[in-house]
Short mmCIF file of C-alpha atoms and ligand atoms in Angstrom, two decimals:
data_model
loop_
_atom_site.label_atom_id
_atom_site.label_comp_id
_atom_site.label_asym_id
_atom_site.label_seq_id
_atom_site.Cartn_x
_atom_site.Cartn_y
_atom_site.Cartn_z
CA UNK A 1 62.81 2.21 -42.60
CA UNK A 2 64.12 1.11 -39.22
CA UNK A 3 65.96 -2.21 -39.36
CA UNK A 4 65.63 -4.79 -36.61
CA UNK A 5 68.06 -7.48 -35.49
CA UNK A 6 66.86 -10.42 -33.40
CA UNK A 7 68.11 -10.29 -29.81
CA UNK A 8 67.71 -14.02 -29.63
CA UNK A 9 67.94 -16.71 -32.31
CA UNK A 10 66.70 -20.03 -30.98
CA UNK A 11 66.91 -23.31 -32.81
CA UNK A 12 63.68 -22.60 -34.60
CA UNK A 13 62.44 -19.12 -33.61
CA UNK A 14 63.85 -15.59 -33.71
CA UNK A 15 62.89 -12.92 -31.19
CA UNK A 16 62.85 -9.17 -31.77
CA UNK A 17 62.50 -6.56 -29.07
CA UNK A 18 60.24 -3.60 -29.84
CA UNK A 19 60.76 -2.02 -26.44
CA UNK A 20 57.36 -2.60 -24.89
CA UNK A 21 56.48 -5.67 -26.96
CA UNK A 22 58.16 -8.54 -28.81
CA UNK A 23 57.96 -10.07 -32.25
CA UNK A 24 58.41 -13.84 -32.27
CA UNK A 25 59.16 -15.22 -35.73
CA UNK A 26 58.75 -18.94 -36.40
CA UNK A 27 61.14 -20.11 -39.09
CA UNK A 28 60.81 -23.22 -41.26
CA UNK A 29 63.72 -24.89 -39.48
CA UNK A 30 63.06 -28.37 -38.15
CA UNK A 31 64.89 -30.37 -35.53
CA UNK A 32 65.10 -34.15 -35.35
CA UNK A 33 67.06 -36.16 -32.81
CA UNK A 34 68.08 -32.82 -31.24
CA UNK A 35 69.70 -31.48 -34.40
CA UNK A 36 68.57 -28.73 -36.68
CA UNK A 37 68.39 -30.22 -40.15
CA UNK A 38 69.90 -28.59 -43.14
CA UNK A 39 66.60 -28.63 -45.07
CA UNK A 40 63.83 -26.30 -43.96
CA UNK A 41 60.22 -27.50 -44.19
CA UNK A 42 58.39 -24.90 -46.30
CA UNK A 43 55.37 -23.35 -44.55
CA UNK A 44 56.16 -24.99 -41.20
CA UNK A 45 56.76 -21.68 -39.41
CA UNK A 46 53.58 -20.13 -40.69
CA UNK A 47 51.48 -23.19 -39.86
CA UNK A 48 52.85 -23.42 -36.32
CA UNK A 49 52.44 -19.69 -35.73
CA UNK A 50 48.80 -19.98 -36.75
CA UNK A 51 48.36 -23.06 -34.60
CA UNK A 52 49.58 -21.09 -31.57
CA UNK A 53 47.21 -18.29 -32.54
CA UNK A 54 44.32 -20.78 -32.59
CA UNK A 55 45.14 -22.15 -29.12
CA UNK A 56 45.67 -18.73 -27.55
CA UNK A 57 42.27 -17.75 -28.78
CA UNK A 58 40.71 -21.06 -27.72
CA UNK A 59 41.98 -20.70 -24.13
CA UNK A 60 41.72 -16.98 -23.47
CA UNK A 61 38.88 -17.66 -21.02
CA UNK A 62 41.19 -19.97 -19.00
CA UNK A 63 44.11 -17.55 -18.67
CA UNK A 64 45.12 -14.32 -20.43
CA UNK A 65 47.95 -14.76 -22.93
CA UNK A 66 50.65 -12.61 -24.49
CA UNK A 67 49.36 -12.59 -28.08
CA UNK A 68 48.69 -9.14 -29.51
CA UNK A 69 48.49 -9.84 -33.24
CA UNK A 70 49.80 -12.03 -36.02
CA UNK A 71 48.95 -9.41 -38.62
CA UNK A 72 52.21 -7.82 -39.76
CA UNK A 73 50.29 -4.57 -40.40
CA UNK A 74 50.26 -4.22 -36.61
CA UNK A 75 54.08 -4.44 -36.61
CA UNK A 76 56.79 -2.01 -37.74
CA UNK A 77 57.23 -1.68 -41.49
CA UNK A 78 60.33 -3.88 -41.44
CA UNK A 79 58.15 -6.92 -40.59
CA UNK A 80 55.88 -6.38 -43.56
CA UNK A 81 58.45 -8.00 -45.81
CA UNK A 82 57.18 -11.31 -47.26
CA UNK A 83 59.67 -13.33 -45.22
CA UNK A 84 57.87 -12.31 -42.00
CA UNK A 85 54.26 -12.41 -43.13
CA UNK A 86 52.20 -15.20 -41.51
CA UNK A 87 55.01 -16.46 -39.34
CA UNK A 88 55.33 -13.56 -36.90
CA UNK A 89 53.49 -12.90 -33.67
CA UNK A 90 53.52 -9.61 -31.81
CA UNK A 91 53.33 -10.31 -28.10
CA UNK A 92 53.41 -8.56 -24.76
CA UNK A 93 56.90 -8.36 -23.28
CA UNK A 94 56.78 -10.16 -19.97
CA UNK A 95 59.00 -10.95 -17.04
CA UNK A 96 59.20 -14.72 -17.42
CA UNK A 97 58.78 -17.11 -14.51
CA UNK A 98 61.75 -19.48 -14.99
CA UNK A 99 59.78 -22.73 -14.93
CA UNK A 100 58.91 -25.02 -17.81
CA UNK A 101 55.35 -26.06 -17.01
CA UNK A 102 55.26 -29.57 -18.38
CA UNK A 103 52.09 -31.62 -18.27
CA UNK A 104 51.83 -35.28 -19.18
CA UNK A 105 48.64 -37.13 -20.02
CA UNK A 106 50.49 -40.21 -21.28
CA UNK A 107 53.66 -41.90 -20.11
CA UNK A 108 56.53 -41.67 -22.55
CA UNK A 109 60.03 -40.23 -22.94
CA UNK A 110 61.82 -39.28 -19.72
CA UNK A 111 58.59 -39.92 -17.80
CA UNK A 112 58.56 -43.53 -18.95
CA UNK A 113 62.25 -43.89 -18.03
CA UNK A 114 61.63 -42.57 -14.52
CA UNK A 115 58.59 -44.80 -14.06
CA UNK A 116 60.55 -47.91 -15.02
CA UNK A 117 63.20 -47.06 -12.43
CA UNK A 118 61.00 -46.34 -9.42
CA UNK A 119 57.33 -46.15 -10.37
CA UNK A 120 57.41 -42.34 -10.15
CA UNK A 121 57.62 -39.35 -12.45
CA UNK A 122 59.06 -36.18 -10.92
CA UNK A 123 58.29 -37.53 -7.46
CA UNK A 124 54.68 -38.36 -8.34
CA UNK A 125 53.72 -41.96 -7.56
CA UNK A 126 51.87 -43.57 -10.47
CA UNK A 127 49.70 -46.71 -10.59
CA UNK A 128 51.53 -50.02 -11.04
CA UNK A 129 51.47 -51.93 -14.32
CA UNK A 130 51.50 -49.03 -16.78
CA UNK A 131 52.96 -49.83 -20.19
CA UNK A 132 54.85 -47.44 -22.46
CA UNK A 133 52.65 -44.66 -23.82
CA UNK A 134 49.71 -45.61 -21.60
CA UNK A 135 47.19 -42.92 -20.86
CA UNK A 136 47.52 -41.77 -17.26
CA UNK A 137 44.40 -41.89 -15.06
CA UNK A 138 44.86 -38.14 -14.61
CA UNK A 139 47.27 -35.71 -16.26
CA UNK A 140 50.24 -34.77 -14.07
CA UNK A 141 52.18 -31.52 -13.68
CA UNK A 142 55.92 -32.24 -13.94
CA UNK A 143 57.74 -28.91 -13.97
CA UNK A 144 61.37 -28.37 -14.79
CA UNK A 145 63.71 -25.46 -14.18
CA UNK A 146 64.22 -23.17 -17.08
CA UNK A 147 67.98 -23.21 -16.82
CA UNK A 148 70.28 -20.45 -18.04
CA UNK A 149 71.80 -21.01 -21.49
CA UNK A 150 74.27 -23.89 -21.56
CA UNK A 151 72.79 -25.63 -18.53
CA UNK A 152 70.31 -28.48 -18.63
CA UNK A 153 66.72 -28.06 -17.50
CA UNK A 154 66.15 -30.17 -14.40
CA UNK A 155 62.94 -31.94 -13.46
CA UNK A 156 61.76 -30.66 -10.10
CA UNK A 157 59.09 -31.48 -7.56
CA UNK A 158 56.51 -28.92 -6.46
CA UNK A 159 58.61 -28.18 -3.34
CA UNK A 160 61.79 -27.69 -5.35
CA UNK A 161 59.86 -25.51 -7.77
CA UNK A 162 58.74 -23.27 -4.93
CA UNK A 163 62.34 -22.81 -3.79
CA UNK A 164 63.51 -22.24 -7.35
CA UNK A 165 60.91 -19.53 -8.00
CA UNK A 166 61.64 -17.92 -4.62
CA UNK A 167 65.18 -17.26 -5.86
CA UNK A 168 63.87 -14.93 -8.58
CA UNK A 169 60.66 -13.76 -6.89
CA UNK A 170 61.32 -13.81 -3.13
CA UNK A 171 58.32 -14.99 -1.15
CA UNK A 172 56.24 -15.68 -4.27
CA UNK A 173 57.31 -19.29 -4.93
CA UNK A 174 54.30 -21.02 -3.41
CA UNK A 175 51.71 -18.67 -4.87
CA UNK A 176 53.20 -18.79 -8.36
CA UNK A 177 53.87 -22.53 -8.46
CA UNK A 178 50.36 -23.36 -7.32
CA UNK A 179 48.88 -21.00 -9.88
CA UNK A 180 51.09 -22.42 -12.65
CA UNK A 181 50.14 -25.96 -11.73
CA UNK A 182 46.43 -25.24 -11.74
CA UNK A 183 46.57 -23.27 -14.99
CA UNK A 184 48.74 -25.87 -16.70
CA UNK A 185 46.37 -28.70 -15.82
CA UNK A 186 43.29 -26.70 -16.82
CA UNK A 187 44.83 -25.70 -20.17
CA UNK A 188 45.94 -29.24 -20.92
CA UNK A 189 42.57 -30.70 -20.08
CA UNK A 190 40.62 -28.33 -22.27
CA UNK A 191 42.98 -28.60 -25.23
CA UNK A 192 43.85 -32.31 -25.08
CA UNK A 193 40.17 -33.28 -24.84
CA UNK A 194 39.43 -31.09 -27.83
CA UNK A 195 42.38 -32.42 -29.88
CA UNK A 196 41.38 -35.99 -29.04
CA UNK A 197 37.93 -35.34 -30.48
CA UNK A 198 39.69 -34.27 -33.69
CA UNK A 199 41.88 -37.39 -33.88
CA UNK A 200 45.08 -36.05 -32.31
CA UNK A 201 46.52 -37.20 -29.00
CA UNK A 202 48.50 -34.52 -27.20
CA UNK A 203 50.60 -36.83 -25.06
CA UNK A 204 52.40 -34.03 -23.26
CA UNK A 205 53.24 -30.39 -23.67
CA UNK A 206 54.99 -27.44 -22.09
CA UNK A 207 53.68 -24.02 -21.20
CA UNK A 208 55.60 -20.94 -20.12
CA UNK A 209 54.18 -18.06 -18.15
CA UNK A 210 55.31 -14.56 -17.39
CA UNK A 211 54.15 -11.52 -15.45
CA UNK A 212 52.83 -8.31 -16.92
CA UNK A 213 53.69 -4.94 -15.37
CA UNK A 214 50.76 -5.31 -12.93
CA UNK A 215 51.98 -8.73 -11.80
CA UNK A 216 49.26 -10.72 -13.54
CA UNK A 217 50.21 -14.22 -14.70
CA UNK A 218 50.11 -14.39 -18.50
CA UNK A 219 50.54 -17.41 -20.77
CA UNK A 220 53.49 -16.86 -23.12
CA UNK A 221 55.79 -18.49 -25.66
CA UNK A 222 54.39 -20.77 -28.39
CA UNK A 223 51.38 -22.87 -27.54
CA UNK A 224 50.59 -26.51 -28.26
CA UNK A 225 52.57 -26.89 -31.43
CA UNK A 226 54.22 -30.17 -32.41
CA UNK A 227 57.55 -28.43 -31.60
CA UNK A 228 56.82 -28.10 -27.89
CA UNK A 229 54.43 -31.03 -27.47
CA UNK A 230 54.15 -34.67 -28.43
CA UNK A 231 51.37 -35.07 -30.96
CA UNK A 232 50.36 -38.63 -31.86
CA UNK A 233 47.78 -39.75 -34.37
CA UNK A 234 44.82 -41.24 -32.48
CA UNK A 235 44.29 -43.68 -35.32
CA UNK A 236 46.58 -46.62 -34.65
CA UNK A 237 47.40 -45.58 -31.06
CA UNK A 238 48.70 -48.74 -29.37
CA UNK A 239 50.00 -48.60 -25.80
CA UNK A 240 52.94 -50.91 -25.00
CA UNK A 241 55.27 -49.43 -27.60
CA UNK A 242 56.56 -46.09 -28.88
CA UNK A 243 54.06 -44.09 -30.95
CA UNK A 244 54.73 -42.43 -34.30
CA UNK A 245 55.26 -38.68 -34.15
CA UNK A 246 52.42 -36.84 -35.87
CA UNK A 247 54.69 -34.53 -37.82
CA UNK A 248 58.25 -35.86 -37.73
CA UNK A 249 57.81 -39.56 -38.40
CA UNK A 250 58.78 -39.44 -42.08
CA UNK A 251 61.84 -37.38 -41.21
CA UNK A 252 62.90 -39.67 -38.37
CA UNK A 253 62.40 -42.85 -40.38
CA UNK A 254 64.39 -41.42 -43.24
CA UNK A 255 67.27 -40.26 -41.03
CA UNK A 256 67.41 -43.60 -39.25
CA UNK A 257 67.88 -45.32 -42.58
CA UNK A 258 70.14 -42.59 -44.04
CA UNK A 259 72.00 -40.94 -41.16
CA UNK A 260 73.48 -37.57 -42.01
CA UNK A 261 71.77 -37.29 -45.40
CA UNK A 262 69.80 -34.24 -46.42
CA UNK A 263 66.08 -34.85 -46.85
CA UNK A 264 64.76 -35.76 -50.28
CA UNK A 265 61.90 -33.77 -51.78
CA UNK A 266 59.21 -36.38 -51.15
CA UNK A 267 60.02 -36.60 -47.42
CA UNK A 268 59.81 -32.81 -47.22
CA UNK A 269 56.48 -32.61 -49.03
CA UNK A 270 54.97 -35.45 -46.97
CA UNK A 271 56.07 -33.62 -43.82
CA UNK A 272 54.53 -30.33 -44.98
CA UNK A 273 51.32 -32.25 -45.62
CA UNK A 274 51.31 -33.55 -42.01
CA UNK A 275 51.64 -30.01 -40.61
CA UNK A 276 48.79 -28.86 -42.84
CA UNK A 277 46.68 -31.83 -41.83
CA UNK A 278 47.23 -31.18 -38.10
CA UNK A 279 46.35 -27.51 -38.58
CA UNK A 280 43.19 -28.34 -40.48
CA UNK A 281 42.03 -31.04 -38.06
CA UNK A 282 42.56 -28.79 -35.05
CA UNK A 283 41.23 -25.51 -36.38
CA UNK A 284 38.59 -26.87 -38.75
CA UNK A 285 39.98 -24.45 -41.34
CA UNK A 286 41.95 -25.04 -44.51
CA UNK A 287 45.48 -23.75 -44.19
CA UNK A 288 45.76 -20.72 -46.44
CA UNK A 289 49.13 -19.14 -46.87
CA UNK A 290 49.31 -15.44 -46.19
N1 LIG V 301 55.97 -12.76 -23.93
C1 LIG V 301 57.25 -13.03 -23.63
N2 LIG V 301 58.01 -12.12 -22.98
C2 LIG V 301 59.32 -12.39 -22.71
N3 LIG V 301 59.94 -13.53 -23.02
C3 LIG V 301 59.21 -14.49 -23.66
C4 LIG V 301 57.84 -14.28 -24.00
N4 LIG V 301 57.38 -15.41 -24.64
C5 LIG V 301 58.41 -16.27 -24.68
N5 LIG V 301 59.53 -15.74 -24.10
C6 LIG V 301 60.86 -16.33 -23.98
O1 LIG V 301 61.44 -16.28 -25.26
C7 LIG V 301 62.36 -17.33 -25.43
C8 LIG V 301 62.06 -18.09 -26.69
O2 LIG V 301 63.21 -18.71 -27.05
P1 LIG V 301 63.30 -20.16 -27.67
O3 LIG V 301 63.64 -19.99 -29.11
O4 LIG V 301 62.11 -20.98 -27.35
O5 LIG V 301 64.56 -20.74 -26.95
P2 LIG V 301 64.71 -21.39 -25.49
O6 LIG V 301 63.42 -22.05 -25.14
O7 LIG V 301 65.83 -22.33 -25.72
O8 LIG V 301 65.07 -20.27 -24.55
C9 LIG V 301 62.23 -18.21 -24.20
O9 LIG V 301 63.29 -17.92 -23.33
C10 LIG V 301 60.90 -17.79 -23.61
O10 LIG V 301 60.86 -17.98 -22.22
MG1 LIG V 302 61.64 -22.46 -25.96
#
């Protein structure tokens, strides 16, 4: 049996190169306050992989995406080991457009900080009098550079984005940035409205796009998971203050009270239950382990 070694190990995911396609494996690792915790959250990787699968399917009429299969039978034998089953996605291998396509429907995080300084987020003027975590009248596209390893992503305006993309794809900056903006807003609208109807606010999220060999723009990476988005419970949503995180609140509260500790069993099981709950609310299906 051919063995595979990941060509990239991210904080949470591992990527394998199959030549003309990729395998993206979501582990059970969890980050909080920008650190990877020592305790994994059992099932997290599988639940998030299946959440991405749901969204890719839900939006395939908006834009084509890179998903080929999450069935390990469609992957080399090596990936049929239990440790990969359920948590792996075979995808197209794309040439990535180096922009993080961030969309915000609510004002929080760095957006809220920028707004307090000058009433703007990424150069976009917002109405006066917004409070923390307010819903925006309309979702906004606030891209950032996808910086090389070791450098920070930078928030950029549309104009800066065009110049940035032109560096990698000469002459294509305007066409690509406008397409990414329109796709990002359309994807967010469809998915955030749907999630809201199921009791989950998607306050903001990030999409990544790449090009296939014909030059078509394809949605890539993971999609609308609590790891690349802010999910808030709709129940109890109160603008004017920070909101609880849908999935990580137990972990954050615990670590605030016990900095540096490893997580006790009940915090882990309550967190697993939140991931399962989000999956079930969004997909309408019980989470069944593979
Ligand atoms: N279909 C794809 N083809 C090529 N690269 C992809 C594809 N989908 C996602 N990627 C890239 O794979 C990487 C996933 O790595 P990740 O663990 O998220 O770390 P980071 O975001 O820090 O680079 C990202 O660089 C992302 O742009
Ligand atoms: Mg990433």
